mmCIF file of C-alpha atoms in Angstrom:
data_model
loop_
_atom_site.group_PDB
_atom_site.id
_atom_site.type_symbol
_atom_site.label_atom_id
_atom_site.label_comp_id
_atom_site.label_asym_id
_atom_site.label_seq_id
_atom_site.Cartn_x
_atom_site.Cartn_y
_atom_site.Cartn_z
ATOM 1 C CA MET A 1 -25.132 8.802 71.880
ATOM 2 C CA ASN A 2 -22.772 10.174 74.033
ATOM 3 C CA ALA A 3 -24.221 13.364 75.580
ATOM 4 C CA ALA A 4 -21.207 15.931 75.219
ATOM 5 C CA ARG A 5 -19.629 14.070 71.473
ATOM 6 C CA PHE A 6 -19.648 11.797 68.526
ATOM 7 C CA VAL A 7 -17.526 10.742 65.971
ATOM 8 C CA MET A 8 -18.974 10.800 62.603
ATOM 9 C CA LYS A 9 -17.231 9.126 59.647
ATOM 10 C CA CYS A 10 -18.399 10.170 55.969
ATOM 11 C CA GLY A 11 -16.754 9.874 52.599
ATOM 12 C CA GLY A 12 -15.425 13.141 50.606
ATOM 13 C CA SER A 13 -18.034 12.823 47.888
ATOM 14 C CA THR A 14 -20.876 11.860 49.813
ATOM 15 C CA LEU A 15 -20.566 14.935 52.286
ATOM 16 C CA ALA A 16 -19.742 17.408 48.589
ATOM 17 C CA ASP A 17 -23.216 15.927 47.422
ATOM 18 C CA LEU A 18 -25.207 16.413 50.759
ATOM 19 C CA PRO A 19 -27.521 19.748 50.508
ATOM 20 C CA ASP A 20 -27.099 22.411 53.085
ATOM 21 C CA SER A 21 -29.827 20.864 55.153
ATOM 22 C CA PHE A 22 -27.144 17.961 56.634
ATOM 23 C CA TYR A 23 -24.557 20.622 57.769
ATOM 24 C CA GLU A 24 -27.534 22.637 59.469
ATOM 25 C CA GLN A 25 -28.180 19.266 61.275
ATOM 26 C CA LEU A 26 -24.602 19.206 62.350
ATOM 27 C CA ARG A 27 -24.647 23.130 63.156
ATOM 28 C CA ASP A 28 -27.706 22.721 65.117
ATOM 29 C CA ILE A 29 -26.413 19.574 67.372
ATOM 30 C CA GLN A 30 -23.223 21.795 68.089
ATOM 31 C CA LEU A 31 -25.478 24.641 69.477
ATOM 32 C CA GLU A 32 -27.477 22.083 71.508
ATOM 33 C CA GLY A 33 -24.110 21.239 73.078
ATOM 34 C CA THR A 34 -23.158 18.335 71.149
ATOM 35 C CA VAL A 35 -20.249 18.238 69.271
ATOM 36 C CA PRO A 36 -19.693 16.204 66.146
ATOM 37 C CA ILE A 37 -16.020 15.076 65.442
ATOM 38 C CA ILE A 38 -15.753 14.425 61.458
ATOM 39 C CA VAL A 39 -13.341 12.408 59.825
ATOM 40 C CA HIS A 40 -13.589 12.614 56.302
ATOM 41 C CA GLY A 41 -12.437 10.618 53.081
ATOM 42 C CA GLY A 42 -12.285 11.711 49.180
ATOM 43 C CA GLY A 43 -11.656 8.219 47.418
ATOM 44 C CA PRO A 44 -13.469 9.813 43.971
ATOM 45 C CA ALA A 45 -11.633 13.006 44.231
ATOM 46 C CA ILE A 46 -8.409 11.881 44.685
ATOM 47 C CA SER A 47 -8.692 9.123 41.654
ATOM 48 C CA ASP A 48 -9.996 12.139 39.565
ATOM 49 C CA THR A 49 -7.194 14.340 40.533
ATOM 50 C CA LEU A 50 -4.309 11.520 39.808
ATOM 51 C CA GLN A 51 -5.904 11.013 36.065
ATOM 52 C CA LYS A 52 -6.204 14.508 35.365
ATOM 53 C CA LEU A 53 -2.469 14.421 36.730
ATOM 54 C CA GLY A 54 -1.489 11.397 34.726
ATOM 55 C CA ILE A 55 -0.592 9.475 37.695
ATOM 56 C CA GLU A 56 -1.313 5.849 37.389
ATOM 57 C CA THR A 57 -3.354 4.539 40.787
ATOM 58 C CA GLU A 58 -4.689 0.959 41.280
ATOM 59 C CA PHE A 59 -5.872 -0.767 44.262
ATOM 60 C CA VAL A 60 -4.693 -3.874 46.386
ATOM 61 C CA ASN A 61 -7.259 -5.559 48.093
ATOM 62 C CA GLY A 62 -9.913 -2.426 48.708
ATOM 63 C CA LEU A 63 -6.182 -0.294 49.536
ATOM 64 C CA ARG A 64 -4.949 2.575 47.225
ATOM 65 C CA LYS A 65 -1.729 1.685 46.073
ATOM 66 C CA THR A 66 0.407 4.783 47.553
ATOM 67 C CA SER A 67 3.812 5.931 46.080
ATOM 68 C CA GLU A 68 5.106 9.432 47.340
ATOM 69 C CA GLU A 69 3.955 10.856 44.107
ATOM 70 C CA VAL A 70 0.174 9.516 45.005
ATOM 71 C CA LEU A 71 0.874 10.605 48.542
ATOM 72 C CA ASP A 72 1.411 13.963 47.477
ATOM 73 C CA VAL A 73 -1.742 13.849 45.751
ATOM 74 C CA VAL A 74 -3.535 12.347 48.697
ATOM 75 C CA GLU A 75 -2.508 15.014 51.122
ATOM 76 C CA MET A 76 -3.037 18.100 48.912
ATOM 77 C CA VAL A 77 -6.601 16.598 47.805
ATOM 78 C CA LEU A 78 -7.836 15.635 51.658
ATOM 79 C CA ALA A 79 -6.001 17.604 54.147
ATOM 80 C CA GLY A 80 -6.176 20.815 51.257
ATOM 81 C CA GLY A 81 -9.441 20.888 48.870
ATOM 82 C CA MET A 82 -11.518 18.342 50.766
ATOM 83 C CA ASN A 83 -11.254 19.179 54.190
ATOM 84 C CA LYS A 84 -11.554 23.114 53.573
ATOM 85 C CA GLN A 85 -14.697 22.479 51.460
ATOM 86 C CA ILE A 86 -16.201 20.759 54.206
ATOM 87 C CA VAL A 87 -15.208 23.422 57.152
ATOM 88 C CA ARG A 88 -16.460 26.671 54.671
ATOM 89 C CA ARG A 89 -19.690 24.767 53.943
ATOM 90 C CA LEU A 90 -19.874 24.396 57.924
ATOM 91 C CA HIS A 91 -19.121 28.004 58.432
ATOM 92 C CA ARG A 92 -21.847 29.125 55.560
ATOM 93 C CA VAL A 93 -24.629 27.696 57.666
ATOM 94 C CA GLY A 94 -23.428 29.085 60.796
ATOM 95 C CA ALA A 95 -21.376 26.485 62.484
ATOM 96 C CA SER A 96 -17.960 26.918 64.056
ATOM 97 C CA ALA A 97 -15.213 24.343 62.962
ATOM 98 C CA ILE A 98 -11.632 24.192 62.634
ATOM 99 C CA GLY A 99 -10.239 21.888 59.715
ATOM 100 C CA LEU A 100 -7.150 19.317 60.776
ATOM 101 C CA SER A 101 -4.649 16.575 59.052
ATOM 102 C CA GLY A 102 -3.656 13.932 60.767
ATOM 103 C CA THR A 103 0.257 15.344 60.418
ATOM 104 C CA ASP A 104 -1.151 18.424 62.712
ATOM 105 C CA GLY A 105 0.537 17.864 66.158
ATOM 106 C CA GLN A 106 0.850 14.609 65.015
ATOM 107 C CA LEU A 107 -2.589 13.828 65.727
ATOM 108 C CA ILE A 108 -2.562 10.729 64.099
ATOM 109 C CA THR A 109 0.409 8.701 64.224
ATOM 110 C CA ALA A 110 1.051 5.709 62.312
ATOM 111 C CA GLN A 111 2.970 2.989 61.122
ATOM 112 C CA PRO A 112 3.215 0.660 57.274
ATOM 113 C CA VAL A 113 0.370 -1.765 57.056
ATOM 114 C CA ALA A 114 1.748 -5.365 56.814
ATOM 115 C CA GLN A 115 1.749 -5.833 52.872
ATOM 116 C CA THR A 116 3.648 -2.544 52.337
ATOM 117 C CA ASP A 117 5.787 -3.787 49.756
ATOM 118 C CA GLU A 118 2.528 -4.341 47.577
ATOM 119 C CA ILE A 119 0.750 -1.171 48.551
ATOM 120 C CA GLY A 120 3.687 1.525 49.253
ATOM 121 C CA PHE A 121 2.943 4.145 52.153
ATOM 122 C CA VAL A 122 -0.423 2.859 53.317
ATOM 123 C CA GLY A 123 -0.656 3.021 57.582
ATOM 124 C CA ASP A 124 -2.411 1.805 60.013
ATOM 125 C CA VAL A 125 -3.121 3.799 63.395
ATOM 126 C CA VAL A 126 -0.297 3.469 66.219
ATOM 127 C CA GLY A 127 -2.054 6.528 68.040
ATOM 128 C CA ILE A 128 -4.439 9.381 68.581
ATOM 129 C CA ASP A 129 -3.577 12.666 70.239
ATOM 130 C CA ALA A 130 -7.159 12.882 71.880
ATOM 131 C CA SER A 131 -5.676 15.770 73.826
ATOM 132 C CA LEU A 132 -5.509 17.770 70.544
ATOM 133 C CA ILE A 133 -9.039 16.990 69.526
ATOM 134 C CA GLU A 134 -10.184 17.815 73.268
ATOM 135 C CA GLY A 135 -8.189 21.254 73.150
ATOM 136 C CA VAL A 136 -10.290 21.939 69.841
ATOM 137 C CA LEU A 137 -14.035 20.877 71.826
ATOM 138 C CA ASN A 138 -12.776 23.132 74.619
ATOM 139 C CA MET A 139 -12.251 25.648 72.367
ATOM 140 C CA GLY A 140 -16.284 25.465 70.962
ATOM 141 C CA TYR A 141 -14.861 24.124 67.368
ATOM 142 C CA MET A 142 -15.998 21.313 65.447
ATOM 143 C CA PRO A 143 -12.888 19.451 64.337
ATOM 144 C CA VAL A 144 -12.967 17.886 61.018
ATOM 145 C CA ILE A 145 -10.475 15.490 60.291
ATOM 146 C CA ALA A 146 -8.224 14.505 57.270
ATOM 147 C CA PRO A 147 -6.967 10.840 57.456
ATOM 148 C CA ILE A 148 -3.479 11.124 56.867
ATOM 149 C CA GLY A 149 -1.123 9.616 59.223
ATOM 150 C CA ILE A 150 2.659 10.311 60.354
ATOM 151 C CA ASP A 151 5.456 8.426 62.070
ATOM 152 C CA GLY A 152 8.432 9.478 64.360
ATOM 153 C CA THR A 153 10.552 9.957 61.331
ATOM 154 C CA GLY A 154 7.921 12.544 59.607
ATOM 155 C CA GLN A 155 6.772 10.071 56.905
ATOM 156 C CA ARG A 156 3.487 10.127 56.070
ATOM 157 C CA TYR A 157 1.000 7.744 55.297
ATOM 158 C CA ASN A 158 -2.472 7.130 53.608
ATOM 159 C CA ILE A 159 -4.770 5.870 55.965
ATOM 160 C CA ASN A 160 -8.540 4.394 55.144
ATOM 161 C CA ALA A 161 -10.842 6.944 56.710
ATOM 162 C CA ASP A 162 -13.124 4.677 58.063
ATOM 163 C CA THR A 163 -9.981 3.170 60.046
ATOM 164 C CA ALA A 164 -9.067 6.606 61.313
ATOM 165 C CA ALA A 165 -12.475 7.470 62.038
ATOM 166 C CA GLY A 166 -12.488 3.856 64.057
ATOM 167 C CA ALA A 167 -9.577 4.862 66.141
ATOM 168 C CA VAL A 168 -10.538 8.618 66.961
ATOM 169 C CA ALA A 169 -14.102 7.200 68.269
ATOM 170 C CA ALA A 170 -12.004 4.360 70.207
ATOM 171 C CA HIS A 171 -9.170 6.818 71.636
ATOM 172 C CA LEU A 172 -11.944 9.646 72.563
ATOM 173 C CA GLY A 173 -14.196 7.056 74.790
ATOM 174 C CA VAL A 174 -17.625 7.767 72.865
ATOM 175 C CA GLU A 175 -20.474 5.746 72.887
ATOM 176 C CA ARG A 176 -21.465 5.708 69.137
ATOM 177 C CA LEU A 177 -19.510 5.968 65.800
ATOM 178 C CA LEU A 178 -21.861 6.951 63.007
ATOM 179 C CA VAL A 179 -20.640 6.190 59.610
ATOM 180 C CA ILE A 180 -22.630 8.325 56.941
ATOM 181 C CA THR A 181 -22.800 6.906 53.568
ATOM 182 C CA ASP A 182 -24.398 6.565 49.946
ATOM 183 C CA VAL A 183 -25.925 3.157 50.989
ATOM 184 C CA PRO A 184 -29.103 2.694 53.237
ATOM 185 C CA GLY A 185 -26.991 0.282 55.710
ATOM 186 C CA ILE A 186 -25.754 -3.590 55.380
ATOM 187 C CA MET A 187 -27.867 -4.859 53.276
ATOM 188 C CA LYS A 188 -28.658 -8.738 52.215
ATOM 189 C CA VAL A 189 -31.189 -10.768 50.470
ATOM 190 C CA VAL A 190 -33.961 -12.349 52.366
ATOM 191 C CA ASP A 191 -37.097 -13.968 50.697
ATOM 192 C CA ASP A 192 -36.012 -12.598 47.371
ATOM 193 C CA GLU A 193 -36.095 -9.188 48.589
ATOM 194 C CA LYS A 194 -33.280 -6.995 49.492
ATOM 195 C CA VAL A 195 -33.471 -5.420 52.755
ATOM 196 C CA VAL A 196 -31.633 -3.115 55.503
ATOM 197 C CA LEU A 197 -30.413 -5.333 58.318
ATOM 198 C CA PRO A 198 -31.256 -3.205 61.398
ATOM 199 C CA VAL A 199 -29.015 -5.221 63.634
ATOM 200 C CA VAL A 200 -25.892 -7.217 62.901
ATOM 201 C CA SER A 201 -23.391 -8.477 65.265
ATOM 202 C CA THR A 202 -19.826 -8.958 64.417
ATOM 203 C CA GLU A 203 -20.448 -13.023 63.861
ATOM 204 C CA GLN A 204 -23.099 -11.950 61.201
ATOM 205 C CA ILE A 205 -20.599 -9.798 59.868
ATOM 206 C CA GLU A 206 -17.776 -12.327 59.254
ATOM 207 C CA ALA A 207 -20.235 -14.811 58.151
ATOM 208 C CA MET A 208 -21.728 -12.214 55.376
ATOM 209 C CA ILE A 209 -18.066 -11.321 54.257
ATOM 210 C CA THR A 210 -17.310 -14.762 53.867
ATOM 211 C CA GLY A 211 -20.788 -15.596 51.922
ATOM 212 C CA GLY A 212 -20.285 -12.327 49.695
ATOM 213 C CA ASP A 213 -23.088 -10.778 51.248
ATOM 214 C CA ILE A 214 -20.639 -7.796 52.394
ATOM 215 C CA TYR A 215 -18.521 -6.888 49.403
ATOM 216 C CA GLY A 216 -16.062 -4.163 47.705
ATOM 217 C CA GLY A 217 -16.005 -0.884 49.863
ATOM 218 C CA MET A 218 -18.679 -2.294 52.655
ATOM 219 C CA ILE A 219 -15.940 -4.051 54.225
ATOM 220 C CA PRO A 220 -13.125 -1.677 55.144
ATOM 221 C CA LYS A 221 -16.051 -0.023 56.380
ATOM 222 C CA VAL A 222 -17.528 -3.160 58.424
ATOM 223 C CA ARG A 223 -13.538 -4.137 59.460
ATOM 224 C CA ALA A 224 -13.273 -0.632 60.975
ATOM 225 C CA ALA A 225 -16.292 -0.897 63.080
ATOM 226 C CA MET A 226 -15.765 -4.539 64.335
ATOM 227 C CA LYS A 227 -11.926 -2.784 65.331
ATOM 228 C CA CYS A 228 -13.652 0.164 66.810
ATOM 229 C CA LEU A 229 -15.980 -1.948 68.937
ATOM 230 C CA ASP A 230 -13.091 -3.884 70.200
ATOM 231 C CA GLY A 231 -11.878 -0.231 71.771
ATOM 232 C CA GLY A 232 -14.561 0.281 73.782
ATOM 233 C CA VAL A 233 -17.150 1.968 71.589
ATOM 234 C CA SER A 234 -20.665 0.391 71.946
ATOM 235 C CA GLU A 235 -22.055 0.486 68.664
ATOM 236 C CA VAL A 236 -21.628 1.463 65.190
ATOM 237 C CA VAL A 237 -24.303 3.058 63.034
ATOM 238 C CA ILE A 238 -24.153 3.119 59.199
ATOM 239 C CA ALA A 239 -26.880 5.249 57.436
ATOM 240 C CA GLN A 240 -27.674 7.186 54.364
ATOM 241 C CA GLY A 241 -26.798 11.095 54.338
ATOM 242 C CA SER A 242 -29.915 11.805 52.442
ATOM 243 C CA GLU A 243 -32.296 10.312 55.030
ATOM 244 C CA PRO A 244 -34.147 13.624 55.981
ATOM 245 C CA ASN A 245 -33.003 15.013 59.460
ATOM 246 C CA VAL A 246 -30.823 11.432 59.822
ATOM 247 C CA LEU A 247 -28.067 13.054 62.205
ATOM 248 C CA LYS A 248 -30.926 14.373 64.206
ATOM 249 C CA ARG A 249 -33.423 11.401 64.264
ATOM 250 C CA LEU A 250 -30.381 9.009 65.461
ATOM 251 C CA ALA A 251 -29.353 11.652 68.179
ATOM 252 C CA ALA A 252 -33.074 10.933 69.202
ATOM 253 C CA GLY A 253 -32.486 7.502 69.454
ATOM 254 C CA GLU A 254 -34.633 6.322 66.419
ATOM 255 C CA ALA A 255 -33.214 3.348 64.392
ATOM 256 C CA ILE A 256 -32.429 4.263 60.798
ATOM 257 C CA GLY A 257 -29.473 2.626 59.137
ATOM 258 C CA THR A 258 -27.504 -0.582 60.466
ATOM 259 C CA ARG A 259 -26.215 -0.668 64.120
ATOM 260 C CA ILE A 260 -23.337 -3.102 64.362
ATOM 261 C CA VAL A 261 -22.890 -4.491 68.027
ATOM 262 C CA ARG A 262 -20.436 -6.837 69.427
ATOM 263 C CA ALA A 263 -23.284 -9.529 70.851
ATOM 264 C CA THR A 264 -24.874 -12.192 68.573
ATOM 265 C CA VAL A 265 -28.340 -11.032 67.723
ATOM 266 C CA HIS A 266 -30.875 -13.047 67.039
ATOM 267 C CA THR A 267 -31.787 -13.997 63.277
ATOM 268 C CA ALA A 268 -34.891 -12.842 63.344
ATOM 269 C CA SER A 269 -34.501 -9.385 64.660
ATOM 270 C CA SER A 270 -32.066 -8.651 61.508
ATOM 271 C CA ARG A 271 -35.641 -9.407 59.193
ATOM 272 C CA ARG A 272 -37.880 -7.233 60.968
#
């Protein structure tokens, strides 16, 4: 892991469910001089709020169809509720954190995705203002970033959190992106048993998506990971947040979850 910093993506529901001990790990890592940059999601909380407000929501190819009305709720939940809840929990255990939205200081610039006619204001990342993140780090704070993007006209965009985290990692030049989730890693049925693959290559991932081994919400995660690797990040690790001392163990170099790398990995190494 980069000696000074690393990027961690975590779903909002996962972060909300994790115990204080997980936040204490983030605090301890920060005190030891390695500053985490957190990019979070919040899909279930967005869906719950939309339902309470009577606003219809649907997904197209894994992306939430986002009208201006839906976008108002996305920003409210992510940049307002979820972001500040994470910051409060970090402060409660003694960490120093600042919550940011991608629209703050045009931290995340975005453009509409190709199928914008189908899904509305969903964005692809065009740029990350790394100097803004560097400024927060230099002040001794842990940045906590909500993935809302903005373009030159002031239009907001809903951005997949995995995509945003990958872009932040690539623009900051960190060596590793950690994706903390509620599953132990990328899994595959081997000899009639479902096992976690310790290492997979981008080539193997493409084959697993085609074959149906990787599906649903894991697809945007691995797609973002591959784009992140193309941007210069050495590896992406997908691990389960409830794993005891997961962050400290990963920082110490222990093999947990699934490492995604560019190089082709021999099949036998993924069955250990």
